[in-house]
Amino acid sequence: MKQIFKNLIPVASLAFAFSMTSCVKDLDVDPLDPNMSTEVSAEGLFNKCYANIAMAGNGGANGDCDIDGIDGGTSGYVRQMWNANELPTDEAICGWGDDGIEQSCFNTYDESHPMLNGYFARLTTGITYCNEYLAVAGGNDATMTAEIRFIRALNYYLLMDAFGRVPFAESLGNPAIYTRQQMYEWLEKELVENVEPNLSNAKAKKSSDAGYGRVDKAAAWMLLARLYLNAEVYVGTPQWAKAAEYAKKIMDSDYRLNTQGVNGWSAYQMLFMGDNGETNAAYEAIFPILQDGLTTTSWGTSLFLTAACFDSDMHANPNDLNATNGTSGQVWGGNRARPSLIQKFFPNLDAPQVACYEMTAVAGDDRALFDGIGREINNLTRSDFKHGYGVAKFTNFKTDGSGGHDATFVDGDYFFFRVAEAYLTYAEAVARQNGGTLTPDGVAAINALRARAHASQKSGYSLNEILDEWSREFYFEGRRRVDLIRFGKFGGDTDYIWQWKGGTYAGRNFDKNRNIYAIPAAQLPAYDSVQNPGY
């Protein structure tokens, strides 16, 4: 296992010892399978719970996939989370013809959407792995048990956020259907009482440090902060004070923002590069999902975020104008920016047609990593990759100029949680506590992020400006849908329209029921065939 998934636990031999007789045979079988029977090593299963987020299956990118009925690359945890939370929003649009892509971009998804079915299956399969570990080895080590309980809670959180009602089980038995209210209450209790107290202390790490890639108390604080920040959406009762409290724990912890660039690469760029686990950027990563071009490979994690945003005409390295994104030939030409994202940096949509390493200077913000060469700023058609500015945020370049471990697969880890989220969570939460007026310490939190990006400082921020700052800092990181919903800017009769919202070029509102996805048709029998409202 050490050859597959880096160094999660210090055990000499971590080879998987799986003998699956039944798990998720295909997408018309409930992934929470009460008949799952496995023979496992505890250490191997511990790693499997983490690896479900990082890889499609035990064999990496080109091995067997844990989810049948959808290819391994497409079924990737991060890729499906990204598709669900970016493509329906004002940030991203994709030109591919894969089943479900157009429906996501146009907000016309329904219960037949194949990728949402894959997302559902990936999350519930991960829950099954966690429940199996807890059944086999839950009493062996308190810290490892807390880590697995955290990963299970994360899977349940994402299910609740996307689908509302959740098939819930804490063991390998038949799941019950929990409402959002029930799921929220369980998540809060689980994280506060069973997870956070037993995790290791919050400690920033690099990949050379023991425990890099494993969650500690800061991860629990971040998930609680995210849960509380969205509490009004989930259960109708805001929890701004609690969101601010847990965000502040992270801000005061050993984790910290990366603020120093290296060799011409900005501090912000370093968070998304091929050596982000080896530089000081790693100290901002509260939960890095490990990737390595030789040992931990995936088509659906960091490589997807990199390759899907580039074509061969894009060049993101000012020190090598022949290089594209730090890989060899992995330029898939699918995802690019909607003009509403560019507008966050260029309010008049006057972004020049220059390379990304020139765009940041014009924007006055290191985060404006967009390529405009030969491109149309508007998404005149969905299918043409040149219709929309390119996003050069994720690359496999390394700050020291060295190459990747492999020409195809990337080495950059995916930072599932990073410290910057705590800063914006804190600022938003205290602003909402004060009737929309940001306190001086909240202003300072946002200004710390803008200072890191060499953007201008401000003396105050409205709630709408805070929403824009969420986009500037976290665009294309797989969270935009959640933020738009919280601000009342996604489904329903909103005052915010973007190109192709609701399926028309000019944009139009769509039903508020689409703030929650349809239960996939293949999973409906577990719900007694009761679909979510509006589908």
Short mmCIF file of C-alpha atoms in Angstrom, two decimals, residues 96-523:
data_model
loop_
_atom_site.label_atom_id
_atom_site.label_comp_id
_atom_site.label_asym_id
_atom_site.label_seq_id
_atom_site.Cartn_x
_atom_site.Cartn_y
_atom_site.Cartn_z
CA TRP A 96 -17.73 18.20 -23.56
CA GLY A 97 -20.55 16.04 -24.85
CA ASP A 98 -20.52 13.53 -21.98
CA ASP A 99 -23.94 12.55 -20.68
CA GLY A 100 -25.04 15.02 -18.04
CA ILE A 101 -22.55 17.82 -18.76
CA GLU A 102 -24.99 20.03 -20.65
CA GLN A 103 -27.70 19.43 -18.04
CA SER A 104 -25.31 20.53 -15.29
CA CYS A 105 -24.24 23.66 -17.16
CA PHE A 106 -27.84 24.58 -17.96
CA ASN A 107 -29.39 23.67 -14.55
CA THR A 108 -31.66 21.07 -16.16
CA TYR A 109 -30.42 18.04 -14.20
CA ASP A 110 -32.92 15.44 -13.00
CA GLU A 111 -33.05 11.94 -11.51
CA SER A 112 -31.55 10.39 -14.65
CA HIS A 113 -28.31 12.38 -14.44
CA PRO A 114 -25.52 9.75 -14.69
CA MET A 115 -22.78 11.75 -12.99
CA LEU A 116 -24.91 12.70 -10.01
CA ASN A 117 -25.68 9.00 -9.72
CA GLY A 118 -21.93 8.36 -9.74
CA TYR A 119 -21.36 11.07 -7.11
CA PHE A 120 -24.02 9.53 -4.88
CA ALA A 121 -22.48 6.09 -5.31
CA ARG A 122 -18.94 7.33 -4.62
CA LEU A 123 -20.01 8.96 -1.36
CA THR A 124 -22.09 6.05 -0.11
CA THR A 125 -19.38 3.58 -1.07
CA GLY A 126 -16.97 5.63 1.02
CA ILE A 127 -19.38 5.43 3.94
CA THR A 128 -19.47 1.66 3.56
CA TYR A 129 -15.68 1.45 3.72
CA CYS A 130 -15.70 3.59 6.89
CA ASN A 131 -18.39 1.49 8.51
CA GLU A 132 -16.40 -1.65 7.67
CA TYR A 133 -13.27 -0.23 9.29
CA LEU A 134 -15.20 0.75 12.40
CA ALA A 135 -16.68 -2.76 12.59
CA VAL A 136 -13.30 -4.46 12.11
CA ALA A 137 -10.93 -2.16 13.99
CA GLY A 138 -12.94 0.58 15.64
CA GLY A 139 -11.61 -0.34 19.08
CA ASN A 140 -7.94 -0.62 18.13
CA ASP A 141 -6.71 2.98 18.10
CA ALA A 142 -8.72 6.00 19.24
CA THR A 143 -7.05 8.46 16.89
CA MET A 144 -7.38 6.29 13.79
CA THR A 145 -11.00 5.60 14.68
CA ALA A 146 -11.68 9.33 15.00
CA GLU A 147 -10.10 9.91 11.58
CA ILE A 148 -12.37 7.36 9.95
CA ARG A 149 -15.38 8.77 11.73
CA PHE A 150 -14.38 12.16 10.33
CA ILE A 151 -14.16 10.83 6.77
CA ARG A 152 -17.55 9.16 7.20
CA ALA A 153 -18.96 12.46 8.49
CA LEU A 154 -17.49 14.31 5.50
CA ASN A 155 -19.17 11.86 3.12
CA TYR A 156 -22.47 12.26 4.93
CA TYR A 157 -22.12 16.04 4.90
CA LEU A 158 -21.62 16.12 1.12
CA LEU A 159 -24.57 13.77 0.61
CA MET A 160 -26.80 15.94 2.79
CA ASP A 161 -25.68 19.10 1.03
CA ALA A 162 -26.30 17.71 -2.46
CA PHE A 163 -29.33 15.48 -2.02
CA GLY A 164 -31.04 16.64 1.17
CA ARG A 165 -32.28 13.30 2.48
CA VAL A 166 -29.62 10.70 3.13
CA PRO A 167 -29.50 6.88 3.43
CA PHE A 168 -27.98 6.65 6.91
CA ALA A 169 -26.32 3.77 8.74
CA GLU A 170 -23.54 3.63 11.32
CA SER A 171 -22.90 -0.04 10.69
CA LEU A 172 -23.14 -2.53 7.84
CA GLY A 173 -26.88 -2.85 8.08
CA ASN A 174 -29.87 -1.60 6.15
CA PRO A 175 -29.79 2.22 6.07
CA ALA A 176 -32.65 4.42 7.22
CA ILE A 177 -33.54 7.59 5.36
CA TYR A 178 -32.59 10.68 7.36
CA THR A 179 -33.98 14.13 6.72
CA ARG A 180 -31.62 17.09 6.50
CA GLN A 181 -32.60 18.03 10.04
CA GLN A 182 -31.72 14.57 11.35
CA MET A 183 -28.50 14.47 9.37
CA TYR A 184 -27.45 17.90 10.58
CA GLU A 185 -28.08 16.97 14.21
CA TRP A 186 -26.12 13.72 13.84
CA LEU A 187 -23.20 15.47 12.13
CA GLU A 188 -22.93 18.10 14.83
CA LYS A 189 -23.05 15.56 17.66
CA GLU A 190 -20.66 13.17 15.91
CA LEU A 191 -18.05 15.82 15.17
CA VAL A 192 -18.23 17.53 18.57
CA GLU A 193 -18.45 14.46 20.80
CA ASN A 194 -16.76 11.60 18.95
CA VAL A 195 -14.41 13.03 16.32
CA GLU A 196 -12.74 16.26 17.44
CA PRO A 197 -11.77 15.16 20.99
CA ASN A 198 -9.92 12.08 19.72
CA LEU A 199 -8.09 13.54 16.72
CA SER A 200 -4.44 14.54 17.00
CA ASN A 201 -3.65 18.16 17.78
CA ALA A 202 -3.78 20.68 14.94
CA LYS A 203 -0.31 20.73 13.40
CA ALA A 204 0.73 22.06 10.00
CA LYS A 205 2.82 19.57 8.02
CA LYS A 206 4.73 19.04 4.81
CA SER A 207 4.80 15.76 2.90
CA SER A 208 8.10 14.87 4.60
CA ASP A 209 6.43 15.06 8.02
CA ALA A 210 4.72 12.10 9.66
CA GLY A 211 0.97 12.30 9.40
CA TYR A 212 0.80 14.50 6.29
CA GLY A 213 -2.46 13.66 4.56
CA ARG A 214 -4.17 12.54 7.75
CA VAL A 215 -6.82 14.72 9.38
CA ASP A 216 -6.36 16.32 12.78
CA LYS A 217 -8.51 18.57 14.98
CA ALA A 218 -8.34 21.42 12.46
CA ALA A 219 -10.21 19.32 9.89
CA ALA A 220 -13.03 18.74 12.38
CA TRP A 221 -13.12 22.47 13.15
CA MET A 222 -13.33 23.27 9.45
CA LEU A 223 -16.15 20.84 8.75
CA LEU A 224 -18.04 22.18 11.77
CA ALA A 225 -17.45 25.75 10.59
CA ARG A 226 -18.81 24.83 7.17
CA LEU A 227 -21.78 23.04 8.71
CA TYR A 228 -22.61 26.03 10.91
CA LEU A 229 -22.04 28.58 8.14
CA ASN A 230 -24.74 26.83 6.08
CA ALA A 231 -27.02 25.94 9.00
CA GLU A 232 -29.75 28.35 7.93
CA VAL A 233 -29.90 26.60 4.54
CA TYR A 234 -29.88 23.11 6.04
CA VAL A 235 -32.23 23.47 9.01
CA GLY A 236 -33.60 27.02 8.91
CA THR A 237 -31.71 28.25 11.99
CA PRO A 238 -28.53 30.31 11.51
CA GLN A 239 -25.46 29.49 13.60
CA TRP A 240 -23.20 32.41 12.76
CA ALA A 241 -21.55 32.59 16.20
CA LYS A 242 -20.58 28.92 16.08
CA ALA A 243 -19.27 29.27 12.52
CA ALA A 244 -17.08 32.17 13.62
CA GLU A 245 -15.93 30.30 16.73
CA TYR A 246 -14.67 27.27 14.85
CA ALA A 247 -13.16 29.33 12.05
CA LYS A 248 -11.23 31.35 14.65
CA LYS A 249 -9.83 28.13 16.14
CA ILE A 250 -8.20 27.45 12.78
CA MET A 251 -6.98 31.01 12.35
CA ASP A 252 -5.30 30.77 15.75
CA SER A 253 -3.84 27.31 15.13
CA ASP A 254 -0.47 26.15 13.83
CA TYR A 255 -1.86 26.18 10.28
CA ARG A 256 -1.26 29.41 8.40
CA LEU A 257 -1.66 31.17 5.09
CA ASN A 258 1.11 30.77 2.55
CA THR A 259 2.31 34.32 1.97
CA GLN A 260 5.74 34.08 0.35
CA GLY A 261 6.21 33.35 -3.34
CA VAL A 262 9.17 31.36 -4.67
CA ASN A 263 11.18 31.75 -7.89
CA GLY A 264 8.64 33.96 -9.59
CA TRP A 265 5.63 31.88 -8.57
CA SER A 266 3.16 33.72 -6.37
CA ALA A 267 2.21 32.45 -2.91
CA TYR A 268 -1.31 31.82 -4.25
CA GLN A 269 -0.08 29.82 -7.27
CA MET A 270 2.00 27.60 -5.00
CA LEU A 271 -1.18 26.18 -3.47
CA PHE A 272 -2.07 24.51 -6.76
CA MET A 273 1.31 23.36 -8.11
CA GLY A 274 3.04 20.03 -8.43
CA ASP A 275 5.16 20.48 -5.29
CA ASN A 276 2.49 22.02 -3.05
CA GLY A 277 3.10 19.30 -0.47
CA GLU A 278 6.81 20.03 -0.30
CA THR A 279 6.83 23.85 -0.05
CA ASN A 280 5.43 26.18 2.60
CA ALA A 281 2.14 26.01 0.71
CA ALA A 282 1.56 22.74 2.56
CA TYR A 283 1.16 24.62 5.84
CA GLU A 284 -2.11 26.04 4.50
CA ALA A 285 -3.49 22.58 3.67
CA ILE A 286 -5.69 21.30 6.50
CA PHE A 287 -6.74 18.20 4.53
CA PRO A 288 -4.54 17.50 1.49
CA ILE A 289 -5.72 14.69 -0.78
CA LEU A 290 -2.50 12.97 -1.77
CA GLN A 291 -1.50 12.62 -5.41
CA ASP A 292 1.74 11.38 -6.93
CA GLY A 293 2.52 10.81 -10.60
CA LEU A 294 3.91 7.34 -9.90
CA THR A 295 2.33 6.00 -6.74
CA THR A 296 -1.03 7.72 -6.25
CA THR A 297 -2.56 8.29 -9.66
CA SER A 298 -6.03 9.38 -10.67
CA TRP A 299 -7.77 10.79 -13.72
CA GLY A 300 -10.36 12.40 -11.44
CA THR A 301 -8.44 14.45 -8.87
CA SER A 302 -5.63 16.97 -9.41
CA LEU A 303 -5.02 15.82 -12.99
CA PHE A 304 -8.66 16.48 -13.84
CA LEU A 305 -8.46 19.98 -12.35
CA THR A 306 -5.34 20.65 -14.42
CA ALA A 307 -5.88 18.93 -17.76
CA ALA A 308 -9.59 19.71 -18.18
CA CYS A 309 -8.84 23.46 -18.07
CA PHE A 310 -6.05 23.55 -20.66
CA ASP A 311 -5.67 23.17 -24.39
CA SER A 312 -2.33 23.09 -26.21
CA ASP A 313 -2.49 26.84 -26.94
CA MET A 314 -2.35 27.76 -23.25
CA HIS A 315 1.00 28.32 -21.53
CA ALA A 316 1.15 28.92 -17.79
CA ASN A 317 4.91 28.99 -17.16
CA PRO A 318 6.63 32.32 -17.89
CA ASN A 319 10.00 30.59 -17.55
CA ASP A 320 9.21 28.09 -20.32
CA LEU A 321 6.91 29.41 -23.02
CA ASN A 322 6.73 26.01 -24.72
CA ALA A 323 5.23 24.37 -21.63
CA THR A 324 1.50 24.17 -21.07
CA ASN A 325 0.54 22.92 -17.61
CA GLY A 326 3.47 20.78 -16.50
CA THR A 327 2.22 17.52 -18.00
CA SER A 328 2.91 15.91 -21.36
CA GLY A 329 -0.13 16.03 -23.61
CA GLN A 330 -2.75 16.23 -20.84
CA VAL A 331 -4.69 19.14 -22.31
CA TRP A 332 -8.33 18.08 -22.50
CA GLY A 333 -9.94 21.42 -23.37
CA GLY A 334 -13.21 21.21 -21.46
CA ASN A 335 -13.71 23.52 -18.48
CA ARG A 336 -13.27 27.27 -18.75
CA ALA A 337 -14.53 30.45 -17.10
CA ARG A 338 -17.92 32.04 -17.47
CA PRO A 339 -17.66 35.81 -17.96
CA SER A 340 -19.25 36.35 -14.53
CA LEU A 341 -16.10 34.88 -12.99
CA ILE A 342 -13.83 37.16 -15.02
CA GLN A 343 -16.02 40.06 -13.89
CA LYS A 344 -14.98 39.46 -10.29
CA PHE A 345 -11.54 40.73 -11.34
CA PHE A 346 -12.51 42.94 -14.31
CA PRO A 347 -15.92 44.52 -13.50
CA ASN A 348 -16.18 46.00 -17.00
CA LEU A 349 -15.27 42.70 -18.68
CA ASP A 350 -12.24 44.37 -20.20
CA ALA A 351 -9.77 41.60 -19.38
CA PRO A 352 -7.07 41.64 -22.07
CA GLN A 353 -6.25 38.75 -24.38
CA VAL A 354 -3.00 37.86 -22.66
CA ALA A 355 -1.46 34.83 -20.96
CA CYS A 356 -2.23 34.07 -17.33
CA TYR A 357 1.15 35.24 -16.09
CA GLU A 358 0.42 38.66 -17.59
CA MET A 359 -3.25 38.75 -16.57
CA THR A 360 -2.52 38.92 -12.84
CA ALA A 361 -0.56 42.16 -13.17
CA VAL A 362 -3.33 43.80 -15.21
CA ALA A 363 -5.96 42.65 -12.72
CA GLY A 364 -3.89 43.78 -9.74
CA ASP A 365 -4.59 40.41 -8.12
CA ASP A 366 -2.41 37.29 -8.14
CA ARG A 367 -5.53 35.14 -8.17
CA ALA A 368 -6.62 36.20 -11.69
CA LEU A 369 -5.00 33.17 -13.33
CA PHE A 370 -6.85 33.41 -16.65
CA ASP A 371 -5.67 32.94 -20.22
CA GLY A 372 -7.23 35.17 -22.87
CA ILE A 373 -4.99 34.59 -25.89
CA GLY A 374 -7.14 33.87 -28.96
CA ARG A 375 -10.24 33.54 -26.81
CA GLU A 376 -13.71 35.08 -26.66
CA ILE A 377 -14.58 36.30 -23.17
CA ASN A 378 -18.25 35.32 -23.57
CA ASN A 379 -19.52 31.74 -23.71
CA LEU A 380 -21.20 32.24 -27.09
CA THR A 381 -21.58 28.48 -27.35
CA ARG A 382 -21.12 25.84 -24.69
CA SER A 383 -19.24 23.42 -26.92
CA ASP A 384 -16.40 25.70 -28.10
CA PHE A 385 -13.49 25.72 -25.64
CA LYS A 386 -12.32 29.08 -27.00
CA HIS A 387 -15.62 30.67 -25.92
CA GLY A 388 -14.61 31.66 -22.43
CA TYR A 389 -11.25 32.54 -20.90
CA GLY A 390 -9.02 29.68 -19.88
CA VAL A 391 -8.38 28.96 -16.20
CA ALA A 392 -4.72 28.24 -15.46
CA LYS A 393 -5.06 27.84 -11.69
CA PHE A 394 -3.98 24.20 -11.35
CA THR A 395 -0.68 23.10 -12.86
CA ASN A 396 1.98 20.42 -12.35
CA PHE A 397 4.88 22.86 -12.46
CA LYS A 398 7.28 22.87 -9.53
CA THR A 399 8.71 25.95 -7.92
CA ASP A 400 12.30 24.75 -8.27
CA GLY A 401 11.90 24.12 -12.00
CA SER A 402 12.17 20.34 -11.74
CA GLY A 403 9.87 18.00 -13.62
CA GLY A 404 7.10 15.80 -12.33
CA HIS A 405 7.51 12.20 -11.27
CA ASP A 406 5.61 11.15 -14.39
CA ALA A 407 4.83 12.87 -17.68
CA THR A 408 1.12 12.03 -17.54
CA PHE A 409 0.01 12.04 -13.93
CA VAL A 410 0.47 14.99 -11.60
CA ASP A 411 2.18 15.26 -8.22
CA GLY A 412 0.18 18.17 -6.82
CA ASP A 413 -2.09 17.32 -3.90
CA TYR A 414 -5.66 18.59 -3.80
CA PHE A 415 -6.21 20.80 -0.76
CA PHE A 416 -9.72 19.77 0.29
CA PHE A 417 -9.66 22.25 3.18
CA ARG A 418 -7.25 25.15 3.40
CA VAL A 419 -6.80 27.89 5.95
CA ALA A 420 -8.17 30.65 3.68
CA GLU A 421 -11.64 29.14 4.09
CA ALA A 422 -11.49 29.88 7.81
CA TYR A 423 -10.67 33.53 7.13
CA LEU A 424 -13.65 34.04 4.84
CA THR A 425 -15.95 31.96 7.04
CA TYR A 426 -15.02 34.10 10.01
CA ALA A 427 -15.54 37.35 8.11
CA GLU A 428 -18.91 36.34 6.71
CA ALA A 429 -20.16 34.93 10.00
CA VAL A 430 -19.31 38.03 12.03
CA ALA A 431 -20.79 40.28 9.34
CA ARG A 432 -24.06 38.37 9.45
CA GLN A 433 -24.06 38.52 13.26
CA ASN A 434 -23.83 42.31 12.93
CA GLY A 435 -26.63 42.85 10.43
CA GLY A 436 -24.34 42.75 7.41
CA THR A 437 -21.74 45.14 8.80
CA LEU A 438 -18.25 43.72 8.98
CA THR A 439 -16.28 44.26 12.18
CA PRO A 440 -12.64 45.46 12.05
CA ASP A 441 -11.30 41.97 12.70
CA GLY A 442 -13.51 40.62 9.92
CA VAL A 443 -12.18 43.27 7.55
CA ALA A 444 -8.66 42.29 8.58
CA ALA A 445 -9.38 38.64 7.78
CA ILE A 446 -10.40 39.45 4.20
CA ASN A 447 -7.59 41.94 3.78
CA ALA A 448 -5.10 39.24 4.80
CA LEU A 449 -6.19 37.19 1.79
CA ARG A 450 -6.10 40.19 -0.50
CA ALA A 451 -2.65 41.18 0.79
CA ARG A 452 -1.40 37.68 0.00
CA ALA A 453 -2.67 38.21 -3.56
CA HIS A 454 -1.20 41.74 -3.79
CA ALA A 455 -4.73 43.09 -4.23
CA SER A 456 -5.81 46.46 -2.86
CA GLN A 457 -6.97 46.73 0.75
CA LYS A 458 -10.44 47.96 1.65
CA SER A 459 -11.88 49.51 4.79
CA GLY A 460 -15.09 47.51 4.64
CA TYR A 461 -16.98 44.84 2.71
CA SER A 462 -20.70 44.36 2.13
CA LEU A 463 -22.18 40.87 2.11
CA ASN A 464 -22.26 40.89 -1.69
CA GLU A 465 -18.60 41.87 -1.71
CA ILE A 466 -17.86 38.98 0.64
CA LEU A 467 -19.60 36.63 -1.78
CA ASP A 468 -17.41 38.00 -4.57
CA GLU A 469 -14.36 37.45 -2.39
CA TRP A 470 -15.37 33.80 -1.91
CA SER A 471 -15.24 33.49 -5.70
CA ARG A 472 -11.93 35.30 -6.12
CA GLU A 473 -10.24 33.10 -3.55
CA PHE A 474 -11.90 29.74 -4.22
CA TYR A 475 -13.05 29.67 -7.85
CA PHE A 476 -12.81 26.24 -9.46
CA GLU A 477 -12.18 24.54 -6.11
CA GLY A 478 -15.56 22.78 -5.95
CA ARG A 479 -17.65 24.89 -3.58
CA ARG A 480 -19.36 27.70 -5.55
CA ARG A 481 -22.88 26.21 -5.65
CA VAL A 482 -22.95 26.04 -1.83
CA ASP A 483 -21.96 29.70 -1.48
CA LEU A 484 -24.50 30.92 -4.03
CA ILE A 485 -27.29 29.02 -2.30
CA ARG A 486 -26.35 30.47 1.09
CA PHE A 487 -26.50 33.99 -0.34
CA GLY A 488 -29.82 33.37 -2.13
CA LYS A 489 -28.23 33.72 -5.57
CA PHE A 490 -28.73 30.23 -7.04
CA GLY A 491 -32.22 28.76 -7.50
CA GLY A 492 -35.44 30.72 -7.12
CA ASP A 493 -36.43 34.28 -7.94
CA THR A 494 -32.98 35.80 -7.49
CA ASP A 495 -31.39 39.08 -8.55
CA TYR A 496 -28.34 37.34 -10.00
CA ILE A 497 -28.15 36.02 -13.57
CA TRP A 498 -25.20 34.64 -15.53
CA GLN A 499 -24.73 33.38 -19.09
CA TRP A 500 -26.53 30.10 -19.69
CA LYS A 501 -28.12 30.09 -16.25
CA GLY A 502 -31.30 28.09 -16.70
CA GLY A 503 -30.26 27.05 -20.23
CA THR A 504 -30.47 30.35 -22.13
CA TYR A 505 -27.55 32.48 -23.30
CA ALA A 506 -28.90 35.60 -21.58
CA GLY A 507 -29.60 33.59 -18.44
CA ARG A 508 -32.80 33.15 -16.48
CA ASN A 509 -33.88 32.03 -13.04
CA PHE A 510 -34.78 28.43 -12.34
CA ASP A 511 -36.86 26.78 -9.64
CA LYS A 512 -35.57 26.96 -6.07
CA ASN A 513 -36.17 23.22 -5.71
CA ARG A 514 -33.03 22.74 -7.79
CA ASN A 515 -30.95 23.94 -4.87
CA ILE A 516 -31.15 20.26 -3.90
CA TYR A 517 -30.43 17.58 -6.47
CA ALA A 518 -32.86 14.85 -7.42
CA ILE A 519 -32.38 11.48 -5.78
CA PRO A 520 -30.83 9.38 -8.59
CA ALA A 521 -33.40 7.06 -10.12
CA ALA A 522 -31.28 4.00 -9.35
CA GLN A 523 -31.32 4.90 -5.65
#
